Structures are given as structure tokens and as C-alpha cells.
Amino acid sequence: MKYGNPDTYDFIIDSFMSINFIEVRTKIPDPRVKALKKQLLGYKNITEISVSDIYTIEKKLTKNDLEKIAKLLVNPVIEEASINETKLPPNTDWIIEIGFLPKVTDNVANTVKECMEDFLHHHNPSRDDKNTNFFSNNANNEGVYSIFALYVSGILNESEAKKIGNELMNPLIQRISVQSRKQYEKNGSMAKNVPQMSFQNHVKIDEIDMNLNNESLKKLGKQGIPNKDGSRRGPLALDLEQLKTIQTHFKKLGRKPRDIELESLAQTWSEHCKHTIFSSELDEIKEGLYKRYIKGATERIREQKNTPQDICVSVFKDNAGAIIFDDEYLITHKVETHNTPSALDPFGGAVTGILGVNRDTIGFGMGAKPIANFYGYCFADPNDTKPLYKSPNKTQKMLEPKRIMMGVIGGVTKGGNDSGIPTPLGFMYFDPRYKGKPLVFVGTVGIIPKIINRKPSHEKKARPGDYIVVVGGRVGKDGIHGATFSSEALDSGSPVTAVQIGDPITQKKFSDALVKEARDLGLYTSITDNGAGGLSCSVCEMAKESGGCHVILEKIPTKYPNLSPWEIWISESQERMTLSVPKNKWPAFENLMKRRAVEASVIGEFTDSGKCVIENDKKLIMDLELNFLHDGCPKKILKSAPYNVNTFSSKNNEIKLSEHNVFETKYPQSQSTASKKNTSKSSQAEILKNSQSIKKQFDWTNQLLQMLARLNLTSYEFVSRQYDHEVQSTDILKPLQGRGRVNASASVIKPLYNSQKGIILSYGINPLYSDIDTYHMAACAIDTAVRNAVATGANLNHLALLDNFCWCSSNDPERLGQLKEAARACYDYAVAYGTPFISGKDSMFNDFNGFDENGNPVKISISPTLLISSIGVIDNIENAVSLDVKMPGDLIYILGETSDELGGSEYMNFMNEKNQKQFFTNTPENASNSIEKHIQNSLENFIQNEIKINVPKVNAKTNKKLYEAYNHAIQKNLIASAQSVGLGGLAVALAKKAIAGQLGMDISFKNIPTRKNAKECKNPSTDKNFSALLDNSNETLSDMTLLFSESQGRIIVSIAPENKKSFEKIFKGFPFAPIGVVCENAEFTIEGKNGTKILETNVNALTKNYRKTFCQY
Amino acid sequence: MTKPQALIMTGYGINCEEETAFGFEKAGAESKIVHINDLIEKNDQLKNYQILAFPGGFAYGDDTGAGKAFANRVRHHLMEKMLDFVKKDKLVIGICNGFQIISNLGLVPAFESHYDSQKVALTRNVDGRYLSRWVDLKVQNKTPWLKGIKSLSLPIGHGEGNFYADPKTLKKLQQKNLIALRYVRGEICEYQNMTENPNGAIENIAGITDETGHVLGLMPHPDRALFFTQRPDWPLQKEKLKRKGKKLPCEGPGMRIFKNAITYFS
């Protein structure tokens, strides 16, 4: 099936002398070459590389003009230019040139265009005076195009040269030319040609025949509206029931729906916009998971707290959630995902992701100012190079994990840094199951005065008669069907037009003009961003405020002519906001935008007609009742089934599997969970016994060093360093802390220059626990997000949460069963901690359907992933506590209990991977020495299979009191350093503290508080027997468990020796214990439960291992 | 005494105007953030100011080279007034993107008072990547901006801070003593064990002045070091001071530069 618009492009060969180009080269070595050489290290035959930038200018120009323009583009100290010729470096064998496809945003070219216009004194951003512009916007034969040229020397054949080219470009957005020197000498540079759209004759508006049988209706929903040539326009993602509802609706109206109406309904009703799975009736939960468990938790917490304690101001109703910061300001937070676009074009997907969530901030209330970005990436191992394909016969190859990873990282660098928003916090998490669909979480914190122009700033209302105004970028074909597309699994039908490219500076310009100026001048009455669904969603959403809208389609500014009306209406072209501007304010608004070089256009009027009406060329093309548009979507009733640990391994066996399938090797056992639970008690003792016996075989020192180098625990300093975290001058506790520059799990910023108040940001994520139990997975994510913030200095009374569910196969009842459990935990634990949810987002189909390197079909589904983000307020940032140990002689304490909870832990995962490796390398040749290994393996296997049901469980009641006591200790300035225990357990937490402080530690596990596993506890907030389930008698845990168990509720702190008394007094009655001291020297030692030294290394070795994994990045 | 007036330029992606304005205000000036287009519209207002700051940012997204496009805009619309300004007894500072802009314009080093010819370049960092960290600096020459400062530590955040000048220019810079700041291994590099030169800058050059010393361009950000609690090592310093019974200082190292500008006019 061919998707998308059948437009093609050709090259216009210059026959009118109107195509010119300017090549810019550096006279000194270009640092880009070094980076490229690193990237192309595998091509041994490359002897030299050089690069240049070429700008094609499609415009009749005199030689004199061209020379002047070249001067604008060149830094004379280090660069030189040539006009209408390229200078091949000597010995060049291959010339690789990469440009953008037509219709794809080309930021550099746009800047060049702007510079030229400015220079020639024709600058005029108003489109009404089009004819004074140097370049006509809607002409097909004028423009600027940027090209990146790579000149390669070396003995390479054509296929190698092409392969190099393909490594550097993305065919979804770019075009490439690879020529040998000979070919190049004959044909010349790609810059001589201009990519040109040849538009098909567009049907203005199609009426859609809905009088179809079920099969055809389904096809309409899945593949979209048919074009005349038989191709389809791309998924509407409407199911049969929804289509039938539409069918009936239009039958009643006595007419056929027009394409724009159907597309508009599809956008508004999409999973992406409506969150149908979270809001539909599920089993006995009539109101749906979202209302009962997420919103329900917040409502309950707000009821329990009195007005002064209620920190929520605007929750779940706007583009972001807002809590009180101080007497004068609110802070907002929102975390989004941008998974599918990032899989296809990692760089562009990530740029648009971060810019999109920035706009959620700008679109909050009357417009909040973005003050911090947050990122979270879930990738497959970047060393995994086995190909995956979207289509059979090895076609439509997916990008490799490393390319996705580097592209996404770079995209957020571009989007965040260029926008001048600091990125103080983020994480990377790796699991093979993110190979088909990576998860890209991006978040933005904002700040806004509580009262603006004597009105509460979080309230807004478009009024009938207000102009509908769009501000920012123009509409193109980019991002058509993004919303409907991301509501489905990634497969060969995923349309390429869903990819967009971001333009941070266009956004920065309107962000400043709106939030720093127009807002406080009271020039608009309401504002929202254009994200999923484009104008179709933003305008119709705002139309709810006034009661209707009337849009004049031809007034919407477009990037190029000949877009179909439905495309204009649903396009997700980036960097646009929709506002309602009172007519009498329009002149002032328009003038301000003009002076800020921001394009603003009136595209219609808000009304109170109860309808969304669109006219085009004076003809009515859309006429939909707002009620039907917003509330006409048929209610779904979903059924879940209890989750069985083994389902997804066996289910996936139905599809022919390759090594790609990670479930198969990961969970080989065939017992059911139920039977396991019955046997677990008796086997517990056995595990202990066995683990004691194998203890000797384990070299804990070596294991800790290996653990620190694991992808999920290692330093990702290279990411933190390229994300500006100092801009805006607010960074207090930075992403890299201490002498040893350890990546922190919480950050602190001080958003107001004149106030000591700070914002603490953190997160929790434990996808591996989902394989065992999603209830506890969610509980742990919440506890981790809360505890990370608390450890740094947050107060539970001023802490809020955000939820981001990334699920898979959400039409599968068992996956829904897992979802239901996770959502239930969200309620239980948010209420137990008194930390309300203020915003959330979900992405329900993170599955990949495609083919492996042998052409066999594979399905890769992510492990159900829940990211909990936390945002809190600290009264005085000077009380914030960093993670690095500070002074030799300081005492180290553990707060909270350790339990036998290695299930789903990083250590268990490490053991599993090791086993697999050993299994695969056990060839007959080395079989002789493998008997011992075999015994160890089976022992390990046994342990892993048994302990894996011991997923960490959270006792929120105890923890809450502990966290409150801890905050008291922080207020008294007793804590010198703190680190909550997370992935990798106690050993890793201790090591990170030592690395951060670059000081040794002398640790003993002798007095460590432990408890038995609370296996059956399911509901800590209501279950009175919860604490009874926890046996506080000091159970003897193995050293392995003490080292690596990921029991929640634990914080490691160091204190000055003179504070010992007052510190211990505060924690009297709580499970806590002194476990060691900070050393003068670099020795790092741990004494086991029975008093013998079990681990001995030094800070240098720890540091080296912690940093080695990404040291080449 | 009337407060010195500081004009903080903004627009097209400049993004450090607020912290720069605050730095001057806190030091005792009156700051006004002015969009370049408003300045072009009423370019006469420039004469009302004593201090002109080009803050950091990403003007025009660094497209075609950092600072180039913004410098073009200044050159085509404001150059005359700009030259009037720098030739008077006034102060100009270009921080990061601002340094890139003023070096593109030629406001530094401006040999023999030729304030319109570009002599030095700030090109891509040697590893081709944006970098956000702290650096240590040693003051090299005499300029009102750095009076009384021998060394200081500040943050950097840039992708194109790699200072370059050809050998002839370099020699001239030295002869005329226009190199203002060099990257050195000081307390922050020691603290976090980092190399002194973050970007490959030739001869570790981090900032230069014009011949009068009134115009300073530098890659590091004094505007991101306004408070003591912005130093990467403040939590350690806090513990050390607390145990000696001392209080945490308030000001960050960057404030000294802003204060110097105010002192100059008092």
C-alpha cells in the first residue's frame, strides 16, 4: 500500500540562469571533519575528508549582488567562498552532497534568505506586502536551499561511497548525490539543480461516500481516504464503531461528509488526542482509569488538604499542570513523549518533541515562560547493529539503535539550547525491547505570575467576536497525520509525512514576543499551542471557550501553494500558536509581532454558533456541530484480563521469532505465577542457602565494577555536557555533581533572581519490574520520584507528580490488565504520600511490527513503561543537598530497610545477560572446563527464576514518616550529602557517592536494617494489615541481596561527626543505621553481614568503570 | 549620583538578556532590555546609555556561523550609531554569542580604532559539540571591565567558542596587549579534574578587548555566576564553611565584572 500524497519531485535544470550557488569552505581545519572521521572510523580506506556548505539561490541576480551576498555568508578570518563553482580539494575521489527534500524545513536556508532580504533593505515580515519581499513566498521558482558537501579521498568503490552517504543522511527528509570525481567533473555539483515539486492537480474538496460495507469502512479507517490513483491518504485511525457513528451522523444530516470533516473528526477522536484507552469504561470501572485513579487521586488529596496546603492551581485541564510556587508565582510542568517521529527521524523527531512541550508551557494559561527542560530516553543497546526492517524482503530498514540514540540526543541539544532553556536533568535507560520503538520523553517547567492584568493567569477564555490568530511558522505538508499515526503501531504503512523538522528560533521569537510582552499588555484573551492535529485541534479546542468558530481557510499562511484544504487544516507544521485576539487589540498585536519579526495572521473569528465552520473561497467546506466533534465519539467498553508473567513469551512464539525477541531468552520458565507464589516460601530458605554457598564464587568487587559500566548505571556526562544547564542563570544543583561529576537523579533550580526559593525536579522509572508486576512497578516509580526529590531537600507537602504511561499492544486484555494495576498503584501511592498528579500523557501502542535480518516477521513490544516525574519547591536553595560525600571522617548512614527484592533488578538483568553470553559461548571446544560453570549457571538460573517475583514493594506509610523526619534533618542542616538508593541497589549508590566525592569509604553491612519481603500486600493506603505483613525481625539476607537489592524507601546520607547526636535523635524509632565512614584515602571497602571483607577496591577503579562505557561518545 | 544606564540588546534568538540585565542592576546600574528592531527604529536612543551589552544566545540559530547573521543586521542598520557609541568614553561587552557578534562586527580587537573590520573568529569547538561547564580564567590585560581581578571562574555554554586568529593578528594582539582572558587550570578545573581549554581556542584565549579596553568580548558568562550557589563546588564549600562556623557568601564570581562597569562611571 502506498501512502501519502503522490506528489513527486524533479530537478529543474537551470536554463534561465536564475540558479546560482555559493560554496563556503574553511581555510583552517573544520572541526566537523574530526567528528565525521570518528563516525566513519569503520571505513579504513578513507584517507582524507573535507567539508563545505553550499547555498543554492534560485533567483536572478547580478554578479555584483552575488558577491555581496557571498560576503554575508563568509567569516573572512577563517572562510572563503566561491560563486557558481565548487573548489574540489586535491585528491578528492568521491563527492557526497546532502540537501533537504522539497517541503522539508531548511532552517539554514531560511536564515540565509532572511539575511539577504535584510541586506537588500527589503525586509518586511508582513505577508500583506508580499510584493516588497525579495523572495516571493508562494512562487515556485524562487528560494534558497542549503547543501552539505563532503569530499572524500581514498580507494573506495561506488557502493562503499554510497554507504557512507547513507550513514550521514536520512532519506525521509534528505536528498543525496554521490559522485566519483569523474562524474562530478562532468555533471557538477548537486547545487546546480533545484528540487522542485511537481504538484498533482488537486481536488479542492472531496465528498466521501460512507455508504460502505464494514470491510470497506475498516479499510477507510486504517488506510485513509482514497486518492484518485488508488493510493490512500494515510490512516484516519478510526475504528468501525466510530466510522459507523459518523456514517449515522451524516445520514441524519442528509449529506456526505467532506474530506476535511472526516479528517478533522479523526484528529479529534484519535487516541493521541482523546486518550480513549485511559478514559473508556474498563471492567467495573465505569468512569475509566484516568478519572478514577489519576484525576481521582488528585481530587482526593485536594479534599484532604485545606486551602492553604492545597498546592494545585490548574490540573489536567490545560496544556500543562500548575502548582503554587510562592505568593506571586505559579510553576507549571508537562512531560510529553515523541516516540514514533523519533524512531523515523531521530534528530527532527527530538527537536520537534522538545519544542512541542515548550509550547505546552507557552500555551499554559495566558502563557508561561519556559524555565527548564527535562529529558528521558529509552533506547536499545547502541552496540546492537542487527538490522530490522519495516517491510518484507529487507526493505524499509529501521535506523540502528546508535543512530537513533545520537540523533535524539542531538535533536534535544538543538531544540533546547537554541531556545535558551536550561536542561538540568534527564536520564537514559536501555533495554532491547526499545529497539522497535524508542521512547523519547521531553518535559518543560514554566513559571507565570499568579495574577496578570488583575486576572488569574491560569484562566483564559476566547470570546465570540475575537479574531482567531495564528502566530509563528507557516503550514506545509510536514506532520500530516501525526496524531492518528502515533495512535498506532509502527509498521510499513507509517507515512513519511509524519516527520517534521523544528525551527527553534522562529519559536523563540514568538515565545519572547508573547510571554515577555503581549501577555502583560493584555493583547489577547486566550492562547493554546498547535501540536497534534494542528489547527483542527487547537482552534476547535479554543472554540469550546467561546462556543464556536468560523475559519476562512485561504487566510492561513502556507509555505507553498497547492495544499489541499484538509492538509492545511490538520497539518502539524511546527512552531505555531493559536490565539484569540479582541478586534480592538488586533492593531497593537499585529504591530508588536511585526516589530519582533513574528508572522501573525487573522484566520477567522470565534463565534457562539455552536459550530465549527470553515469556508474556502467563499464556499462552505466544513460545518460540524462542536458537540458532535468533541463529544460524539462513541464510548468504548474495554475488558481486561489478569496478567500472567508467561503470556507474552508464549504469545510471541506464535510469530516466527528470531534472536530479536528478547522475551524468549529472558523468561524461559514455564511455571505459572500462581504456582510460583505457592512454592516461594519454601524455596526462600533454599535460595538463601544456595546464595550463601555460591557467594564464594562471586567476586563482588569485580561485579560492582562491571555493574557501574552497565548502560543503565554508567555516566552519561557527554549528554549532560552538551545540554546547556546554566542558561537563564538558575542552575543550583547541577546534572553532574561533585568532584567526580556523577549524574544526579534530582536537580535544583532557582527561577527568580530575587528569591531563595527553588524548584526540585526528579523522576522514577522501572520498566523491568513490569515484567513481574505492574502494580509494584508503578509504586516503585512513584516512591523513587518522590524519594529522589526528598533526598535533595523537597518537602512532601510541596511536591507534585506527573505520569507518562508508555504501554504496548493496548488492545490486548492482559496488557490492559497490567495497565489497570499500574493505574491503581498510582492512586494508592499518590494518595498515601499526599503528592497530587498535576498532568500526564500516555502513548499506548509502542509496538513494532516488521522483519528481522532474515526477513522473518517480528513483533517487538516495549515493557510497559511508566515515567513518574516529580516537581517540588524548596524554601531555601542553600539547604539543598548534593550527592557527593564531602569530608573524610564523615559518618555514613542508611535510612530505610533492605529486603530480599532482587526481582527485576539491574543486577538480575546483569546476571541474565551474563548467562546468555556464557550459554552462547559454551562451544564443545571449551566444554571441558564448563562443568563448574554449568553448575554455577543452573544455580544462578534457579535463583533468578525464583527471586524474580520478589519485585520491590513500597510501604508508603512508613516511608512518608521517614521522609518527613528526613526533611526535618535537612531544615536543621544536618545532612552533608544524600543519595536515594535506586537501580543497582546499595552497592551502586555507595559507589556513586564515593565517585562523586572522590573519597574512599569504609562500609559495614553488619547493622543494616532489613525486613522480610511483603509479598501479598497490594494496597498500602487502605490495607490495615500492611505493616503486619512486614516482619521487622532482622532477617539474615545474603550479601548479594544487601549489595544489589533495589528495595525502595532507602536514602544513604553522610553527616559531619559532630552532628551524630542530633541526627540520630531525629530518626529515633525509624529503621536506620550507621554503616561506615568516609575515608581520607581512596580505598573503598565493604564488610559483609558476617564481618568479613566482601568487597575491596578504590575510587579510581570505580570512577574508571563508571565512565568507561560512553567515554568514546 | 545618577545610575549608569545599561542597554541590553535582544532579539532573533538572543537569550541571556534577563540575567545580564539583572547583573548590571544588582551592581547598581539601570538596565533596559531593548529589541534590536526597536533600536533600529529609534536608533537615537543609544546615546542615552553608558553601557551596551550584547548578551549570549543563539541569534538566528547560529546558522551560517554564530553571530554572523545578527552582526549583519547591526552592520546594515545600526553601524553608524554603534561607532559613535564605542568612540566615546563608554563601555561595551559581548558575552558568548555577544562576543561572536562583536567580533564579526569588528568592535574587537579594532586595531587602530578600525571598529568595522573583522580580524578574529570564533569557530566550532574542537570536538564539534556544544559544551556546558565551568572554566578558570586568568586576567591578562588592563580593561575597566576586569579591574582588580587576577583570576576568576565562570561557566561557558557554547558550540562555537574556539578562538582563532592568523599568526599576524595574534602577534598584534599580543603586542598591543589586547588579550583579556585566558583559560587556565584553576580551582574549578582542579575540583572536577577537567582540562583548562574547553574548546581548542588558540593560545587559550577566552576574551579580548579593543585598544581602549572599553570593549570586552568574552566566551564565558559572568551573567551565569551571579550567586555563590551557582558554583559547581558550592555544596562542598558550604560544608567547609559551616564547620568553621562561617556563612555562605552571597555573590558569585561574575558579579565582579558587572560591578567594575558601575565603578567605572562613579
XYZ file of N, CA and C in Angstrom, chain A residues 303-368:
198
model
N -9.041 17.296 48.495
C -10.099 17.311 49.513
C -9.504 17.214 50.909
N -8.488 16.361 51.024
C -7.894 16.128 52.338
C -7.134 17.337 52.863
N -6.529 18.064 51.928
C -5.753 19.228 52.362
C -6.658 20.449 52.411
N -6.382 21.339 53.330
C -7.146 22.583 53.380
C -6.556 23.557 52.366
N -7.287 24.609 52.137
C -6.892 25.565 51.112
C -5.406 25.978 51.178
N -4.923 26.398 52.342
C -3.529 26.860 52.287
C -2.543 25.742 51.930
N -2.911 24.494 52.252
C -1.989 23.396 51.960
C -2.149 22.847 50.539
N -3.281 23.163 49.925
C -3.515 22.642 48.576
C -2.620 23.396 47.602
N -1.672 22.680 47.012
C -0.716 23.354 46.125
C -1.204 23.419 44.681
N -2.272 22.666 44.363
C -2.735 22.604 42.969
C -3.473 23.875 42.582
N -3.202 24.367 41.386
C -3.929 25.535 40.894
C -4.682 25.191 39.617
N -3.978 24.571 38.678
C -4.622 24.196 37.425
C -4.117 22.814 37.056
N -4.998 21.838 37.204
C -4.542 20.470 36.945
C -5.412 19.800 35.900
N -4.781 19.099 34.995
C -5.439 18.265 33.973
C -6.335 18.998 33.007
N -6.384 20.339 33.038
C -7.315 20.962 32.108
C -6.610 21.816 31.066
N -5.334 22.082 31.287
C -4.630 22.958 30.357
C -3.483 22.177 29.715
N -2.675 22.892 28.937
C -1.558 22.232 28.254
C -0.501 21.709 29.212
N -0.467 22.246 30.432
C 0.467 21.774 31.459
C -0.259 21.864 32.789
N 0.313 21.256 33.827
C -0.278 21.359 35.162
C 0.438 22.444 35.946
N -0.264 23.109 36.850
C 0.371 24.195 37.604
C 0.142 24.059 39.097
N 1.216 24.326 39.853
C 1.113 24.391 41.306
C 1.633 25.750 41.771
N 1.362 26.019 43.036
C 1.832 27.269 43.626
C 3.342 27.214 43.777
N 4.026 28.305 43.446
C 5.458 28.396 43.748
C 5.661 29.235 45.004
N 5.209 30.499 44.942
C 5.232 31.343 46.138
C 3.994 32.230 46.093
N 4.011 33.334 46.834
C 2.819 34.176 46.875
C 2.494 34.802 45.527
N 3.515 34.927 44.695
C 3.296 35.658 43.451
C 3.310 34.806 42.188
N 3.916 33.635 42.263
C 4.115 32.868 41.032
C 3.555 31.446 41.110
N 3.195 30.954 39.917
C 2.861 29.538 39.749
C 3.988 28.898 38.946
N 4.209 27.612 39.171
C 5.102 26.890 38.266
C 4.311 25.786 37.577
N 4.675 25.532 36.326
C 3.959 24.528 35.539
C 4.928 23.417 35.154
N 4.378 22.268 34.873
C 5.218 21.172 34.380
C 4.380 20.322 33.430
N 5.071 19.832 32.424
C 4.404 18.952 31.473
C 5.476 18.045 30.872
N 5.186 16.758 30.773
C 6.107 15.840 30.118
C 5.359 15.136 28.993
N 5.971 15.136 27.830
C 5.375 14.568 26.619
C 6.226 13.404 26.140
N 5.678 12.626 25.241
C 6.511 11.648 24.549
C 6.506 11.991 23.062
N 7.570 11.648 22.391
C 7.632 11.853 20.947
C 8.324 10.637 20.343
N 7.692 9.492 20.515
C 8.339 8.216 20.224
C 8.418 7.893 18.743
N 7.266 7.890 18.083
C 7.248 7.449 16.694
C 8.066 8.367 15.780
N 7.875 9.674 15.844
C 8.691 10.532 14.974
C 10.182 10.338 15.238
N 10.536 10.086 16.500
C 11.952 9.919 16.821
C 12.516 8.613 16.284
N 11.659 7.622 16.093
C 12.128 6.365 15.511
C 12.451 6.561 14.041
N 11.690 7.420 13.376
C 11.846 7.594 11.931
C 12.911 8.638 11.593
N 12.844 9.768 12.271
C 13.868 10.795 12.083
C 14.282 11.273 13.468
N 15.275 10.596 14.047
C 15.596 10.856 15.457
C 15.901 12.319 15.756
N 16.680 12.951 14.903
C 17.044 14.336 15.157
C 15.813 15.244 15.069
N 15.134 15.168 13.944
C 13.947 16.014 13.748
C 12.859 15.691 14.751
N 12.674 14.403 15.015
C 11.643 13.991 15.963
C 11.905 14.557 17.346
N 13.176 14.544 17.730
C 13.508 15.028 19.068
C 13.422 16.552 19.148
N 13.856 17.232 18.090
C 13.747 18.703 18.094
C 12.278 19.097 18.237
N 11.434 18.484 17.408
C 10.028 18.866 17.461
C 9.398 18.435 18.776
N 9.917 17.351 19.356
C 9.413 16.904 20.656
C 9.649 17.955 21.726
N 10.876 18.407 21.816
C 11.206 19.351 22.890
C 10.546 20.711 22.623
N 10.520 21.120 21.355
C 9.873 22.406 21.050
C 8.372 22.317 21.294
N 7.819 21.134 21.046
C 6.382 20.935 21.257
C 6.011 21.086 22.724
N 6.818 20.507 23.585
C 6.475 20.584 25.009
C 6.805 21.981 25.562
N 7.752 22.671 24.937
C 7.957 24.091 25.279
C 6.678 24.882 24.993
N 6.047 24.537 23.867
C 4.816 25.258 23.500
C 3.672 24.942 24.452
N 3.704 23.752 25.024
C 2.690 23.444 26.037
C 2.815 24.424 27.197
N 4.042 24.829 27.483
C 4.275 25.793 28.556
C 3.809 27.183 28.128
N 4.230 27.575 26.915
C 3.820 28.882 26.395
C 2.296 28.941 26.279
N 1.689 27.777 26.031
C 0.236 27.710 25.882
C -0.502 27.435 27.180
N 0.226 27.439 28.301
C -0.463 27.265 29.585
C -1.056 28.592 30.028
N -2.306 28.562 30.489
C -2.956 29.779 30.980
C -2.797 30.879 29.948
N -2.378 32.040 30.396
C -2.166 33.150 29.464
C -0.751 33.115 28.879
N 0.021 32.076 29.207
C 1.359 31.946 28.621
C 2.441 31.954 29.681
N 2.972 30.768 29.997
C 4.045 30.678 30.993
C 5.389 30.707 30.286
